[in-house]
Protein backbone atom coordinates (compact mmCIF):
# COMPACT_ATOMS: atom_id res chain seq x y z
CA UNK A 1 15.94 21.31 191.56
CA UNK A 2 15.17 20.02 195.06
CA UNK A 3 12.84 17.10 195.39
CA UNK A 4 9.45 17.83 196.90
CA UNK A 5 8.32 14.78 198.85
CA UNK A 6 4.85 13.53 197.98
CA UNK A 7 4.96 9.91 199.00
CA UNK A 8 6.20 7.98 202.00
CA UNK A 9 9.55 6.24 201.39
CA UNK A 10 10.01 2.48 201.77
CA UNK A 11 10.42 1.27 205.35
CA UNK A 12 14.21 1.02 205.12
CA UNK A 13 14.59 4.50 203.64
CA UNK A 14 14.73 7.70 205.69
CA UNK A 15 13.75 11.25 204.89
CA UNK A 16 16.37 13.93 205.44
CA UNK A 17 14.12 16.87 206.29
CA UNK A 18 16.96 19.37 205.83
CA UNK A 19 17.43 18.45 202.20
CA UNK A 20 14.00 16.92 201.63
CA UNK A 21 15.54 13.75 200.22
CA UNK A 22 15.14 10.00 200.49
CA UNK A 23 18.28 8.34 201.87
CA UNK A 24 19.34 4.84 202.83
CA UNK A 25 20.92 6.11 206.03
CA UNK A 26 19.84 8.90 208.36
CA UNK A 27 22.33 11.75 207.83
CA UNK A 28 22.38 14.84 210.00
CA UNK A 29 23.57 17.21 207.30
CA UNK A 30 23.74 17.46 203.53
CA UNK A 31 26.75 16.88 201.33
CA UNK A 32 26.35 20.09 199.36
CA UNK A 33 24.57 23.37 199.77
CA UNK A 34 22.46 22.49 196.74
CA UNK A 35 21.30 19.29 198.43
CA UNK A 36 22.26 17.18 195.44
CA UNK A 37 22.10 14.10 197.65
CA UNK A 38 22.56 13.17 201.27
CA UNK A 39 25.90 12.96 203.06
CA UNK A 40 27.57 9.57 202.94
CA UNK A 41 24.95 8.27 200.55
CA UNK A 42 24.69 7.72 196.82
CA UNK A 43 21.80 9.40 194.96
CA UNK A 44 20.01 6.08 194.50
CA UNK A 45 16.82 7.44 196.01
CA UNK A 46 16.86 10.84 194.37
CA UNK A 47 15.43 9.91 190.95
CA UNK A 48 14.23 13.42 190.24
CA UNK A 49 17.74 14.78 190.78
CA UNK A 50 19.10 12.15 188.38
CA UNK A 51 16.56 13.14 185.74
CA UNK A 52 17.47 16.80 186.09
CA UNK A 53 21.15 15.91 185.77
CA UNK A 54 20.26 14.17 182.49
CA UNK A 55 18.35 17.29 181.43
CA UNK A 56 21.31 19.55 182.18
CA UNK A 57 23.94 17.24 180.66
CA UNK A 58 22.06 16.97 177.36
CA UNK A 59 21.04 20.62 176.85
CA UNK A 60 17.47 20.14 178.02
CA UNK A 61 16.51 23.72 177.29
CA UNK A 62 16.88 22.88 173.60
CA UNK A 63 14.99 19.58 173.62
CA UNK A 64 12.15 19.22 171.14
CA UNK A 65 9.78 18.21 173.94
CA UNK A 66 10.41 19.05 177.58
CA UNK A 67 6.89 19.28 178.96
CA UNK A 68 6.83 19.68 182.76
CA UNK A 69 10.57 19.06 183.19
CA UNK A 70 11.83 20.98 186.21
CA UNK A 71 8.54 21.09 188.11
CA UNK A 72 9.50 20.24 191.67
CA UNK A 73 8.04 16.95 192.79
CA UNK A 74 6.54 16.39 189.37
CA UNK A 75 8.95 13.91 187.80
CA UNK A 76 6.18 11.48 186.90
CA UNK A 77 4.60 14.16 184.71
CA UNK A 78 7.83 14.90 182.82
CA UNK A 79 7.61 14.25 179.09
CA UNK A 80 8.92 10.75 178.32
CA UNK A 81 8.94 9.55 181.92
CA UNK A 82 6.93 6.65 183.32
CA UNK A 83 6.87 5.91 187.05
CA UNK A 84 5.88 2.89 189.09
CA UNK A 85 2.48 2.53 190.75
CA UNK A 86 3.60 4.51 193.81
CA UNK A 87 5.04 7.40 191.77
CA UNK A 88 8.30 7.19 193.72
CA UNK A 89 10.51 5.40 191.18
CA UNK A 90 11.17 5.93 187.48
CA UNK A 91 10.75 2.78 185.38
CA UNK A 92 10.84 4.10 181.78
CA UNK A 93 12.71 6.93 180.08
CA UNK A 94 11.65 7.45 176.46
CA UNK A 95 13.36 10.44 174.83
CA UNK A 96 13.93 9.07 171.33
CA UNK A 97 14.47 11.72 168.63
CA UNK A 98 14.22 14.60 171.08
CA UNK A 99 17.36 16.65 170.29
CA UNK A 100 19.38 15.58 173.29
CA UNK A 101 22.94 16.90 172.84
CA UNK A 102 25.67 16.03 175.30
CA UNK A 103 26.76 13.13 177.48
CA UNK A 104 24.97 10.78 179.86
CA UNK A 105 25.47 11.67 183.54
CA UNK A 106 27.20 9.05 185.67
CA UNK A 107 24.27 8.99 188.08
CA UNK A 108 22.00 7.54 185.38
CA UNK A 109 23.61 4.16 186.09
CA UNK A 110 22.42 4.38 189.71
CA UNK A 111 18.74 4.91 188.91
CA UNK A 112 16.92 2.29 191.01
CA UNK A 113 14.28 0.22 189.25
CA UNK A 114 14.84 1.59 185.74
CA UNK A 115 13.70 -1.03 183.23
CA UNK A 116 13.54 0.75 179.86
CA UNK A 117 15.79 3.46 178.48
CA UNK A 118 15.10 4.77 174.96
CA UNK A 119 17.43 7.48 173.64
CA UNK A 120 17.80 6.72 169.93
CA UNK A 121 18.52 9.35 167.28
CA UNK A 122 19.97 11.96 169.61
CA UNK A 123 23.46 13.46 169.62
CA UNK A 124 24.61 11.69 172.78
CA UNK A 125 28.38 11.45 172.83
CA UNK A 126 30.99 10.05 175.20
CA UNK A 127 31.30 6.72 176.92
CA UNK A 128 28.72 4.79 178.89
CA UNK A 129 28.41 5.86 182.54
CA UNK A 130 30.45 3.80 184.96
CA UNK A 131 28.23 1.04 186.29
CA UNK A 132 25.90 1.01 183.30
CA UNK A 133 26.87 -2.52 182.25
CA UNK A 134 25.86 -3.88 185.66
CA UNK A 135 22.35 -2.39 185.80
CA UNK A 136 20.46 -5.40 187.09
CA UNK A 137 16.96 -4.01 186.47
CA UNK A 138 17.40 -2.84 182.88
CA UNK A 139 15.22 -4.76 180.40
CA UNK A 140 15.62 -2.64 177.25
CA UNK A 141 18.23 -0.11 176.17
CA UNK A 142 17.97 1.54 172.77
CA UNK A 143 20.35 4.25 171.66
CA UNK A 144 20.81 3.73 167.93
CA UNK A 145 22.19 6.50 165.72
CA UNK A 146 23.68 8.33 168.66
CA UNK A 147 27.41 9.10 169.02
CA UNK A 148 28.30 6.78 171.89
CA UNK A 149 31.92 5.75 172.26
CA UNK A 150 33.98 3.56 174.56
CA UNK A 151 34.56 -0.14 175.01
CA UNK A 152 32.35 -2.87 176.38
CA UNK A 153 33.96 -3.55 179.78
CA UNK A 154 35.48 -6.84 180.89
CA UNK A 155 32.63 -7.43 183.33
CA UNK A 156 29.01 -7.28 182.18
CA UNK A 157 26.15 -8.37 184.44
CA UNK A 158 22.67 -7.50 183.18
CA UNK A 159 20.43 -10.44 184.13
CA UNK A 160 17.18 -8.72 183.15
CA UNK A 161 18.29 -7.44 179.75
CA UNK A 162 15.89 -8.43 176.96
CA UNK A 163 16.81 -6.03 174.15
CA UNK A 164 20.01 -4.09 173.39
CA UNK A 165 19.93 -1.82 170.32
CA UNK A 166 23.08 0.25 169.77
CA UNK A 167 23.41 0.38 165.98
CA UNK A 168 25.34 3.20 164.29
CA UNK A 169 27.52 4.37 167.17
CA UNK A 170 31.29 4.32 167.76
CA UNK A 171 31.52 1.50 170.28
CA UNK A 172 34.83 -0.35 170.23
CA UNK A 173 36.42 -3.44 171.68
CA UNK A 174 35.54 -7.10 171.87
CA UNK A 175 32.11 -8.68 172.12
CA UNK A 176 33.43 -11.53 174.26
CA UNK A 177 32.40 -10.01 177.64
CA UNK A 178 28.88 -9.37 176.31
CA UNK A 179 27.87 -12.37 174.21
CA UNK A 180 27.71 -14.93 176.99
CA UNK A 181 25.00 -16.24 179.29
CA UNK A 182 26.96 -15.16 182.35
CA UNK A 183 26.51 -11.54 181.25
CA UNK A 184 23.07 -11.33 179.59
CA UNK A 185 21.36 -14.70 180.14
CA UNK A 186 17.85 -13.65 179.07
CA UNK A 187 18.57 -11.45 176.06
CA UNK A 188 16.49 -11.94 172.90
CA UNK A 189 17.50 -8.99 170.71
CA UNK A 190 21.05 -7.65 170.16
CA UNK A 191 21.73 -5.05 167.46
CA UNK A 192 25.26 -3.71 167.23
CA UNK A 193 25.54 -3.11 163.49
CA UNK A 194 27.75 -0.26 162.25
CA UNK A 195 30.15 -0.03 165.20
CA UNK A 196 33.98 -0.28 164.94
CA UNK A 197 34.23 -3.40 167.09
CA UNK A 198 37.25 -5.69 167.12
CA UNK A 199 38.30 -9.21 168.02
CA UNK A 200 36.90 -12.52 166.91
CA UNK A 201 33.36 -13.83 166.96
CA UNK A 202 33.00 -15.27 170.48
CA UNK A 203 32.01 -18.94 170.64
CA UNK A 204 30.16 -18.21 173.89
CA UNK A 205 27.31 -16.73 171.83
CA UNK A 206 25.80 -20.23 171.65
CA UNK A 207 25.02 -20.00 175.38
CA UNK A 208 22.45 -17.26 174.68
CA UNK A 209 19.66 -19.75 174.16
CA UNK A 210 16.85 -17.16 174.23
CA UNK A 211 18.38 -15.12 171.41
CA UNK A 212 16.01 -14.32 168.51
CA UNK A 213 17.87 -11.52 166.70
CA UNK A 214 21.62 -10.87 166.40
CA UNK A 215 22.93 -8.04 164.25
CA UNK A 216 26.69 -7.41 164.01
CA UNK A 217 27.07 -6.46 160.34
CA UNK A 218 29.55 -3.79 159.27
CA UNK A 219 31.78 -4.14 162.31
CA UNK A 220 35.41 -5.10 162.76
CA UNK A 221 34.63 -8.56 164.08
CA UNK A 222 36.82 -11.20 162.44
CA UNK A 223 37.19 -14.96 162.45
CA UNK A 224 34.64 -17.63 161.74
CA UNK A 225 31.09 -18.17 162.88
CA UNK A 226 30.99 -20.84 165.62
CA UNK A 227 30.18 -24.19 163.94
CA UNK A 228 27.62 -24.98 166.64
CA UNK A 229 25.63 -21.78 166.05
CA UNK A 230 22.74 -24.12 165.23
CA UNK A 231 22.33 -24.66 168.98
CA UNK A 232 20.56 -21.31 169.01
CA UNK A 233 17.24 -22.82 168.06
CA UNK A 234 15.31 -19.62 168.78
CA UNK A 235 17.47 -17.48 166.48
CA UNK A 236 15.34 -16.04 163.66
CA UNK A 237 17.52 -13.24 162.26
CA UNK A 238 21.33 -13.18 162.06
CA UNK A 239 23.00 -10.20 160.32
CA UNK A 240 26.72 -10.77 159.79
CA UNK A 241 27.49 -9.12 156.44
CA UNK A 242 30.68 -7.06 156.04
CA UNK A 243 32.44 -8.35 159.12
């Protein structure tokens, strides 16, 4: 679905009139005949294309609610979508319990300005898109009771993350790259219960001084709880049963 331009782009962004797309450079031709995005550019400024890729990748025709999805230039009226004040960027995606079936498109991790992504209780399988764990704008991500797989990567950098809820998935690997202030310095809520994780309980968790809730029960985490866990003075709830 090509993007119908309704609003002027930021001053450092150009409009490719051939493809009717926002681009960071000024290309003279388009990368594909379908004008998916502009030549030599990533689809960072084609949020409507990214949304439609999500729709296609998760069997959008069978969603419970899909009001207005596919209307050209109408992404801000799509069910579950909230845009910024200028209606040129998507800030919230809320498609909880909406019968999404499939995988997340890789381009979702390039969505500029996305702050909240709610996808819980859908049949979303596969690994996280490459680049997801370095989304600097993301504040909340909730995808509990999905079918997500894959490991938490060695490098995590999500400085804005406030809440991460991924209970009842099939996420594997160690929590060490995640539970540290160098990765998620401002997080308050982490829920990873019921995932086949591995490794020991990372001592770096005590650097997450804003943490209020930590749930890692029924996982494969082993070892002992850091003796200085009391340094987390804001921690109110700590679920660690059946490690």
